[in-house]
One Martini backbone bead per residue (centre of mass of N, CA, C, O) as a GRO file, in nm:
protein
  370
    1MET     BB    1  -1.594  -2.784  -6.404
    2VAL     BB    2  -1.344  -2.718  -6.196
    3PHE     BB    3  -1.295  -2.498  -5.904
    4TRP     BB    4  -1.157  -2.218  -5.721
    5CYS     BB    5  -1.123  -2.012  -5.490
    6LYS     BB    6  -0.975  -1.685  -5.502
    7SER     BB    7  -0.923  -1.665  -5.184
    8CYS     BB    8  -0.921  -1.950  -5.129
    9LEU     BB    9  -0.959  -2.332  -5.163
   10ASN     BB   10  -1.229  -2.385  -5.245
   11MET     BB   11  -1.427  -2.624  -5.398
   12SER     BB   12  -1.687  -2.686  -5.625
   13THR     BB   13  -1.747  -2.984  -5.489
   14ARG     BB   14  -1.867  -2.875  -5.251
   15PRO     BB   15  -2.127  -2.913  -5.069
   16ARG     BB   16  -2.351  -2.639  -5.112
   17ILE     BB   17  -2.182  -2.448  -5.249
   18GLU     BB   18  -2.112  -2.095  -5.317
   19PHE     BB   19  -2.073  -1.847  -5.581
   20ASN     BB   20  -1.975  -1.573  -5.717
   21SER     BB   21  -1.884  -1.387  -5.998
   22ASP     BB   22  -1.572  -1.395  -5.862
   23SER     BB   23  -1.516  -1.677  -5.726
   24ILE     BB   24  -1.644  -1.651  -5.433
   25CYS     BB   25  -1.705  -1.795  -5.156
   26ASN     BB   26  -1.925  -1.813  -4.884
   27ALA     BB   27  -1.704  -1.813  -4.665
   28CYS     BB   28  -1.565  -1.545  -4.756
   29GLN     BB   29  -1.816  -1.371  -4.742
   30TRP     BB   30  -1.863  -1.420  -4.438
   31LYS     BB   31  -1.603  -1.299  -4.338
   32GLU     BB   32  -1.687  -1.009  -4.425
   33GLU     BB   33  -1.956  -0.987  -4.273
   34LYS     BB   34  -1.834  -1.020  -3.980
   35LYS     BB   35  -1.691  -0.737  -3.966
   36ILE     BB   36  -2.004  -0.589  -3.957
   37LEU     BB   37  -2.119  -0.738  -3.739
   38ASN     BB   38  -2.341  -0.727  -3.460
   39TRP     BB   39  -2.237  -0.900  -3.188
   40SER     BB   40  -2.391  -0.768  -2.948
   41VAL     BB   41  -2.669  -0.869  -3.032
   42ARG     BB   42  -2.602  -1.173  -3.010
   43GLU     BB   43  -2.520  -1.169  -2.713
   44LYS     BB   44  -2.796  -1.086  -2.607
   45GLU     BB   45  -2.931  -1.340  -2.711
   46LEU     BB   46  -2.766  -1.533  -2.539
   47VAL     BB   47  -2.846  -1.425  -2.261
   48ARG     BB   48  -3.147  -1.478  -2.295
   49ILE     BB   49  -3.128  -1.783  -2.339
   50LEU     BB   50  -2.989  -1.847  -2.069
   51GLU     BB   51  -3.231  -1.742  -1.902
   52ASP     BB   52  -3.474  -1.907  -2.032
   53TYR     BB   53  -3.315  -2.217  -2.011
   54SER     BB   54  -3.215  -2.197  -1.694
   55PHE     BB   55  -3.417  -2.437  -1.511
   56ASN     BB   56  -3.214  -2.616  -1.404
   57ASN     BB   57  -3.083  -2.691  -1.092
   58SER     BB   58  -2.788  -2.799  -1.203
   59PHE     BB   59  -2.809  -2.725  -1.522
   60ASP     BB   60  -2.790  -2.493  -1.796
   61CYS     BB   61  -2.641  -2.699  -1.999
   62VAL     BB   62  -2.519  -2.847  -2.302
   63VAL     BB   63  -2.188  -2.988  -2.392
   64PRO     BB   64  -2.032  -3.117  -2.643
   65VAL     BB   65  -1.746  -3.339  -2.616
   66SER     BB   66  -1.378  -3.460  -2.659
   67GLY     BB   67  -1.123  -3.268  -2.556
   68GLY     BB   68  -1.117  -3.048  -2.743
   69LYS     BB   69  -1.125  -2.717  -2.840
   70ASP     BB   70  -1.432  -2.635  -2.873
   71GLY     BB   71  -1.584  -2.750  -2.627
   72SER     BB   72  -1.386  -2.631  -2.423
   73TYR     BB   73  -1.434  -2.335  -2.487
   74ILE     BB   74  -1.736  -2.323  -2.430
   75ALA     BB   75  -1.734  -2.422  -2.139
   76HIS     BB   76  -1.539  -2.207  -2.031
   77THR     BB   77  -1.707  -1.956  -2.115
   78LEU     BB   78  -1.963  -2.020  -1.959
   79ARG     BB   79  -1.822  -2.023  -1.677
   80THR     BB   80  -1.659  -1.740  -1.684
   81ARG     BB   81  -1.845  -1.526  -1.840
   82TYR     BB   82  -2.158  -1.655  -1.755
   83LYS     BB   83  -2.186  -1.837  -1.495
   84LYS     BB   84  -2.211  -2.139  -1.590
   85ASN     BB   85  -2.339  -2.492  -1.578
   86PRO     BB   86  -2.219  -2.738  -1.761
   87LEU     BB   87  -2.300  -3.029  -1.930
   88CYS     BB   88  -2.083  -3.278  -2.029
   89ILE     BB   89  -2.071  -3.465  -2.344
   90THR     BB   90  -1.964  -3.790  -2.456
   91VAL     BB   91  -1.884  -3.985  -2.749
   92ASN     BB   92  -1.718  -4.255  -2.791
   93PRO     BB   93  -1.489  -4.359  -3.003
   94HIS     BB   94  -1.351  -4.545  -3.231
   95LEU     BB   95  -1.028  -4.575  -3.239
   96ALA     BB   96  -0.891  -4.454  -3.005
   97THR     BB   97  -0.672  -4.234  -2.875
   98SER     BB   98  -0.450  -4.156  -2.631
   99LEU     BB   99  -0.470  -3.849  -2.663
  100GLY     BB  100  -0.777  -3.823  -2.651
  101GLN     BB  101  -0.807  -3.948  -2.366
  102GLU     BB  102  -0.626  -3.746  -2.221
  103ASN     BB  103  -0.787  -3.488  -2.293
  104LEU     BB  104  -1.048  -3.573  -2.153
  105LYS     BB  105  -0.930  -3.593  -1.868
  106ASN     BB  106  -0.825  -3.304  -1.852
  107PHE     BB  107  -1.096  -3.169  -1.882
  108ALA     BB  108  -1.229  -3.284  -1.628
  109LYS     BB  109  -1.003  -3.174  -1.429
  110SER     BB  110  -1.082  -2.861  -1.492
  111GLY     BB  111  -1.409  -2.867  -1.383
  112PHE     BB  112  -1.617  -3.090  -1.508
  113ASP     BB  113  -1.903  -3.232  -1.597
  114LEU     BB  114  -1.884  -3.580  -1.716
  115ILE     BB  115  -2.034  -3.770  -1.977
  116GLU     BB  116  -2.006  -4.103  -2.092
  117ILE     BB  117  -2.074  -4.256  -2.407
  118ASN     BB  118  -2.139  -4.616  -2.487
  119PRO     BB  119  -2.238  -4.763  -2.731
  120HIS     BB  120  -2.315  -5.029  -2.872
  121TYR     BB  121  -2.059  -5.169  -3.019
  122GLU     BB  122  -2.166  -5.335  -3.271
  123THR     BB  123  -2.358  -5.119  -3.371
  124LEU     BB  124  -2.147  -4.902  -3.426
  125ARG     BB  125  -1.968  -5.068  -3.611
  126GLN     BB  126  -2.184  -5.127  -3.826
  127LEU     BB  127  -2.249  -4.832  -3.896
  128ASN     BB  128  -1.965  -4.765  -3.988
  129LEU     BB  129  -1.951  -4.984  -4.206
  130ILE     BB  130  -2.200  -4.897  -4.371
  131GLY     BB  131  -2.104  -4.608  -4.421
  132PHE     BB  132  -1.855  -4.693  -4.578
  133ARG     BB  133  -1.993  -4.858  -4.804
  134GLU     BB  134  -2.236  -4.653  -4.890
  135LEU     BB  135  -2.083  -4.342  -4.832
  136GLY     BB  136  -1.782  -4.303  -4.744
  137PHE     BB  137  -1.830  -4.316  -4.407
  138PRO     BB  138  -1.638  -4.441  -4.139
  139TYR     BB  139  -1.821  -4.271  -3.884
  140TYR     BB  140  -2.140  -4.253  -3.900
  141GLY     BB  141  -2.248  -4.358  -3.628
  142TRP     BB  142  -2.106  -4.141  -3.458
  143LEU     BB  143  -2.233  -3.895  -3.590
  144ILE     BB  144  -2.512  -3.961  -3.492
  145ALA     BB  145  -2.460  -3.991  -3.177
  146ILE     BB  146  -2.361  -3.688  -3.122
  147GLN     BB  147  -2.666  -3.619  -3.137
  148THR     BB  148  -2.876  -3.828  -3.027
  149ALA     BB  149  -2.753  -3.904  -2.746
  150VAL     BB  150  -2.730  -3.620  -2.633
  151ILE     BB  151  -3.028  -3.542  -2.660
  152ARG     BB  152  -3.146  -3.769  -2.493
  153LEU     BB  153  -3.005  -3.693  -2.226
  154ALA     BB  154  -3.111  -3.405  -2.201
  155VAL     BB  155  -3.409  -3.483  -2.189
  156SER     BB  156  -3.392  -3.682  -1.941
  157MET     BB  157  -3.261  -3.421  -1.762
  158ASN     BB  158  -3.397  -3.147  -1.826
  159ILE     BB  159  -3.210  -3.007  -2.066
  160PRO     BB  160  -3.271  -2.777  -2.320
  161LEU     BB  161  -2.977  -2.664  -2.365
  162ILE     BB  162  -2.771  -2.682  -2.673
  163PHE     BB  163  -2.414  -2.671  -2.751
  164TYR     BB  164  -2.260  -2.637  -3.028
  165GLY     BB  165  -2.031  -2.521  -3.218
  166GLU     BB  166  -2.021  -2.523  -3.541
  167ASP     BB  167  -2.136  -2.434  -3.859
  168GLY     BB  168  -1.973  -2.552  -4.131
  169GLU     BB  169  -2.143  -2.438  -4.358
  170VAL     BB  170  -2.092  -2.136  -4.289
  171GLU     BB  171  -1.777  -2.128  -4.223
  172TYR     BB  172  -1.669  -2.337  -4.487
  173GLY     BB  173  -1.902  -2.412  -4.679
  174GLY     BB  174  -2.249  -2.393  -4.786
  175SER     BB  175  -2.501  -2.372  -4.617
  176THR     BB  176  -2.712  -2.066  -4.516
  177GLU     BB  177  -2.962  -2.117  -4.328
  178THR     BB  178  -2.803  -2.036  -4.030
  179LYS     BB  179  -2.676  -1.749  -4.038
  180ASN     BB  180  -2.970  -1.606  -3.915
  181ASN     BB  181  -3.006  -1.883  -3.733
  182PRO     BB  182  -2.988  -2.048  -3.418
  183ILE     BB  183  -3.146  -2.297  -3.519
  184ILE     BB  184  -3.094  -2.660  -3.483
  185ASP     BB  185  -3.275  -2.874  -3.625
  186ILE     BB  186  -3.351  -3.191  -3.707
  187PRO     BB  187  -3.395  -3.165  -4.015
  188TYR     BB  188  -3.120  -3.030  -4.063
  189GLN     BB  189  -2.938  -3.251  -3.960
  190LYS     BB  190  -3.035  -3.471  -4.156
  191LYS     BB  191  -2.983  -3.316  -4.428
  192VAL     BB  192  -2.682  -3.202  -4.367
  193TRP     BB  193  -2.510  -3.362  -4.155
  194PHE     BB  194  -2.628  -3.654  -4.281
  195GLU     BB  195  -2.717  -3.635  -4.585
  196GLY     BB  196  -2.990  -3.822  -4.569
  197GLY     BB  197  -2.871  -4.127  -4.437
  198ALA     BB  198  -2.962  -4.244  -4.157
  199GLU     BB  199  -3.204  -4.432  -4.207
  200LYS     BB  200  -3.066  -4.617  -4.408
  201ILE     BB  201  -2.839  -4.722  -4.223
  202ILE     BB  202  -3.017  -4.833  -3.994
  203ASN     BB  203  -3.186  -5.029  -4.182
  204LEU     BB  204  -2.906  -5.206  -4.241
  205LEU     BB  205  -2.916  -5.345  -4.000
  206PRO     BB  206  -2.906  -5.605  -3.832
  207GLU     BB  207  -3.169  -5.739  -3.677
  208GLU     BB  208  -3.018  -5.806  -3.396
  209LEU     BB  209  -2.943  -5.473  -3.366
  210LYS     BB  210  -3.206  -5.289  -3.365
  211LYS     BB  211  -3.252  -5.294  -3.045
  212TYR     BB  212  -2.976  -5.088  -3.028
  213SER     BB  213  -3.084  -4.794  -3.164
  214TYR     BB  214  -3.153  -4.574  -2.953
  215MET     BB  215  -2.880  -4.389  -2.970
  216PHE     BB  216  -2.962  -4.339  -3.303
  217GLU     BB  217  -3.222  -4.184  -3.202
  218TYR     BB  218  -3.451  -3.963  -3.173
  219PRO     BB  219  -3.656  -3.807  -3.012
  220SER     BB  220  -3.954  -3.724  -2.991
  221ASP     BB  221  -4.144  -3.457  -3.057
  222GLU     BB  222  -4.288  -3.464  -2.784
  223ASP     BB  223  -4.032  -3.468  -2.604
  224LEU     BB  224  -3.904  -3.208  -2.714
  225LYS     BB  225  -4.138  -3.021  -2.640
  226LYS     BB  226  -4.154  -3.084  -2.338
  227ALA     BB  227  -3.837  -2.999  -2.296
  228LYS     BB  228  -3.765  -2.741  -2.466
  229THR     BB  229  -3.573  -2.780  -2.698
  230PHE     BB  230  -3.246  -2.610  -2.765
  231ILE     BB  231  -3.059  -2.591  -3.062
  232THR     BB  232  -2.716  -2.478  -3.098
  233THR     BB  233  -2.453  -2.247  -3.199
  234TRP     BB  234  -2.178  -2.064  -3.112
  235SER     BB  235  -2.115  -1.920  -3.394
  236TYR     BB  236  -2.363  -1.725  -3.381
  237TYR     BB  237  -2.248  -1.538  -3.119
  238GLU     BB  238  -1.941  -1.585  -3.216
  239ASN     BB  239  -1.656  -1.543  -3.354
  240TRP     BB  240  -1.501  -1.789  -3.524
  241ASP     BB  241  -1.198  -1.950  -3.365
  242SER     BB  242  -1.002  -2.223  -3.362
  243TYR     BB  243  -0.736  -2.111  -3.243
  244ARG     BB  244  -0.848  -1.980  -2.993
  245ASN     BB  245  -0.964  -2.239  -2.881
  246TYR     BB  246  -0.696  -2.384  -2.848
  247VAL     BB  247  -0.552  -2.187  -2.656
  248THR     BB  248  -0.764  -2.207  -2.432
  249ALA     BB  249  -0.762  -2.518  -2.391
  250ALA     BB  250  -0.458  -2.538  -2.323
  251LYS     BB  251  -0.462  -2.342  -2.072
  252TYR     BB  252  -0.747  -2.458  -1.912
  253CYS     BB  253  -0.791  -2.794  -2.025
  254GLY     BB  254  -0.526  -2.968  -2.119
  255LEU     BB  255  -0.452  -2.944  -2.409
  256ARG     BB  256  -0.302  -3.160  -2.653
  257GLU     BB  257  -0.083  -3.204  -2.901
  258LYS     BB  258   0.077  -3.329  -3.147
  259GLU     BB  259   0.408  -3.388  -3.212
  260GLU     BB  260   0.309  -3.472  -3.472
  261GLY     BB  261   0.160  -3.486  -3.752
  262ASN     BB  262  -0.105  -3.515  -3.949
  263GLN     BB  263  -0.278  -3.682  -4.164
  264GLY     BB  264  -0.308  -3.477  -4.450
  265THR     BB  265  -0.155  -3.240  -4.282
  266PHE     BB  266  -0.018  -2.940  -4.096
  267THR     BB  267  -0.170  -3.002  -3.845
  268ASN     BB  268  -0.193  -3.080  -3.455
  269PHE     BB  269  -0.484  -2.960  -3.286
  270SER     BB  270  -0.694  -3.159  -3.438
  271GLN     BB  271  -0.855  -3.444  -3.461
  272ASN     BB  272  -0.722  -3.667  -3.213
  273ASP     BB  273  -0.941  -3.917  -3.124
  274SER     BB  274  -0.932  -4.080  -3.415
  275LEU     BB  275  -0.833  -4.308  -3.667
  276LEU     BB  276  -1.082  -4.244  -3.868
  277TYR     BB  277  -1.027  -3.955  -3.973
  278PRO     BB  278  -0.814  -4.000  -4.201
  279LEU     BB  279  -1.012  -4.168  -4.370
  280HIS     BB  280  -1.226  -3.955  -4.410
  281THR     BB  281  -1.039  -3.743  -4.559
  282TYR     BB  282  -0.960  -3.931  -4.789
  283LEU     BB  283  -1.247  -3.978  -4.898
  284MET     BB  284  -1.302  -3.686  -4.955
  285TYR     BB  285  -1.086  -3.663  -5.170
  286VAL     BB  286  -1.192  -3.891  -5.374
  287LYS     BB  287  -1.481  -3.761  -5.403
  288LEU     BB  288  -1.397  -3.421  -5.426
  289GLY     BB  289  -1.065  -3.325  -5.432
  290PHE     BB  290  -1.050  -3.274  -5.114
  291GLY     BB  291  -0.892  -3.223  -4.805
  292ARG     BB  292  -0.761  -3.136  -4.506
  293ALA     BB  293  -0.561  -2.921  -4.609
  294THR     BB  294  -0.772  -2.744  -4.746
  295GLN     BB  295  -0.938  -2.682  -4.498
  296ASP     BB  296  -0.709  -2.565  -4.320
  297ALA     BB  297  -0.617  -2.345  -4.516
  298GLY     BB  298  -0.883  -2.191  -4.528
  299ILE     BB  299  -0.888  -2.109  -4.233
  300GLU     BB  300  -0.613  -1.956  -4.233
  301ILE     BB  301  -0.680  -1.755  -4.455
  302ARG     BB  302  -0.943  -1.628  -4.328
  303ARG     BB  303  -0.770  -1.540  -4.056
  304GLY     BB  304  -0.475  -1.432  -4.170
  305ALA     BB  305  -0.223  -1.661  -4.141
  306MET     BB  306  -0.234  -1.694  -4.463
  307THR     BB  307  -0.176  -1.741  -4.780
  308ARG     BB  308  -0.274  -1.877  -5.067
  309GLU     BB  309   0.008  -1.970  -5.158
  310GLN     BB  310   0.079  -2.122  -4.901
  311GLY     BB  311  -0.163  -2.313  -4.906
  312LEU     BB  312  -0.103  -2.446  -5.181
  313ARG     BB  313   0.161  -2.579  -5.097
  314LEU     BB  314   0.038  -2.757  -4.871
  315VAL     BB  315  -0.163  -2.908  -5.043
  316SER     BB  316   0.050  -3.038  -5.233
  317LEU     BB  317   0.185  -3.202  -4.992
  318TYR     BB  318  -0.089  -3.335  -4.826
  319ASP     BB  319  -0.302  -3.398  -5.009
  320GLY     BB  320  -0.394  -3.740  -5.043
  321LEU     BB  321  -0.276  -3.900  -4.816
  322TYR     BB  322  -0.233  -4.222  -4.741
  323PRO     BB  323  -0.309  -4.419  -4.443
  324ALA     BB  324  -0.110  -4.682  -4.434
  325GLU     BB  325  -0.035  -4.712  -4.119
  326LEU     BB  326  -0.367  -4.776  -4.063
  327GLU     BB  327  -0.480  -5.017  -4.227
  328GLU     BB  328  -0.479  -5.255  -4.022
  329SER     BB  329  -0.684  -5.125  -3.830
  330TYR     BB  330  -0.917  -5.122  -4.036
  331LEU     BB  331  -0.933  -5.424  -4.101
  332ASN     BB  332  -0.993  -5.514  -3.809
  333TYR     BB  333  -1.244  -5.341  -3.759
  334TYR     BB  334  -1.411  -5.431  -4.031
  335GLN     BB  335  -1.349  -5.721  -4.115
  336MET     BB  336  -1.135  -5.718  -4.372
  337SER     BB  337  -0.991  -5.711  -4.659
  338LYS     BB  338  -0.783  -5.537  -4.856
  339GLU     BB  339  -0.946  -5.562  -5.117
  340GLU     BB  340  -1.219  -5.469  -5.006
  341PHE     BB  341  -1.123  -5.196  -4.905
  342HIS     BB  342  -1.029  -5.087  -5.182
  343LYS     BB  343  -1.302  -5.117  -5.328
  344ILE     BB  344  -1.455  -4.910  -5.158
  345ILE     BB  345  -1.283  -4.670  -5.227
  346LEU     BB  346  -1.325  -4.689  -5.539
  347LYS     BB  347  -1.634  -4.661  -5.536
  348HIS     BB  348  -1.596  -4.344  -5.418
  349THR     BB  349  -1.440  -4.258  -5.664
  350ASN     BB  350  -1.380  -3.995  -5.879
  351ARG     BB  351  -1.338  -4.040  -6.222
  352ASP     BB  352  -1.316  -3.734  -6.311
  353LEU     BB  353  -1.053  -3.686  -6.102
  354PHE     BB  354  -0.949  -3.997  -6.128
  355GLU     BB  355  -0.706  -4.240  -6.141
  356VAL     BB  356  -0.747  -4.603  -6.134
  357SER     BB  357  -0.637  -4.890  -5.921
  358LEU     BB  358  -0.626  -5.212  -5.776
  359ASP     BB  359  -0.372  -5.367  -5.942
  360PRO     BB  360  -0.244  -5.162  -5.809
  361PHE     BB  361  -0.313  -4.952  -5.564
  362SER     BB  362  -0.456  -4.651  -5.722
  363ILE     BB  363  -0.467  -4.279  -5.687
  364LYS     BB  364  -0.492  -4.021  -5.940
  365PRO     BB  365  -0.485  -3.708  -6.028
  366LYS     BB  366  -0.619  -3.483  -6.296
  367PHE     BB  367  -0.533  -3.242  -6.108
  368ASN     BB  368  -0.462  -2.901  -6.006
  369PRO     BB  369  -0.448  -2.705  -5.763
  370GLY     BB  370  -0.596  -2.350  -5.792
   0.00000   0.00000   0.00000
């Protein structure tokens, strides 16, 4: 039987999430813990790490960015508050939006060194396609590359310290392994962030493309050790606030939000860089029963910007909306028919939660959120 957090709207189907005896999810429990957490101790830890690992003559650390709010906030804060010089790296997504490209250019113009990585096109497309077919994850190849390619470049440039944004497991509900541990090691990334599927998906690449898999594989343990690589998340050191990040990025880094709303949610200021993201959140909905509106509402509820009742109304309006206007783009990108595309979606749809039909294509929930 599925149920929802009584404080926010996290659903019991969320991977790795835990609830206490009062049906409060661990993201909401963490919200309360953060109120009494001694953040000054963690900031001192951050300052020590910045001192210990800033031995590259040119750059103090690496910050993966997309031109969006979170990487922009981290890079800006490192430069202004801690007087550090980060090297910013982006892995360009497929089906990029014009707004996402504009935001990335604006970010670079705001005064940062930015390296753009474009992995072998067909290899990335095939990994995204295989991820879609096998896992119901439509940009899985890109998800891999934003870890592996960034880390490879950092190692090759002898920059040991890498700051990712937040660990969504801790902040939004899931594994709590890193709640009191700043290190995001490779085994954790593979197990949790990739959900244990990376090797399988790469092994399914057509033979002629496997020679291009370099950007999708981690450096060797020997190379990581030699480079003294230290991978961490900013959310460990400072109370994570995605709206604060947005306001800062808009003010100082040229971030623009969409004029209209995003598919499947009520927000317009995040995840605007690829057309594949609405498909990802729709698949999340049919697999798990919650979509992007539930995630966004949970964030807003936990930061005190909306009540649970307000969030529930928004979830009822937006969650599970199929991105029909983007379907032709998906068919062209994956090079498949509409019927095959629909069959893959239905393959990953949870029949315990939804009633489904292929002809006509239809997915209807058997539940009411709340």
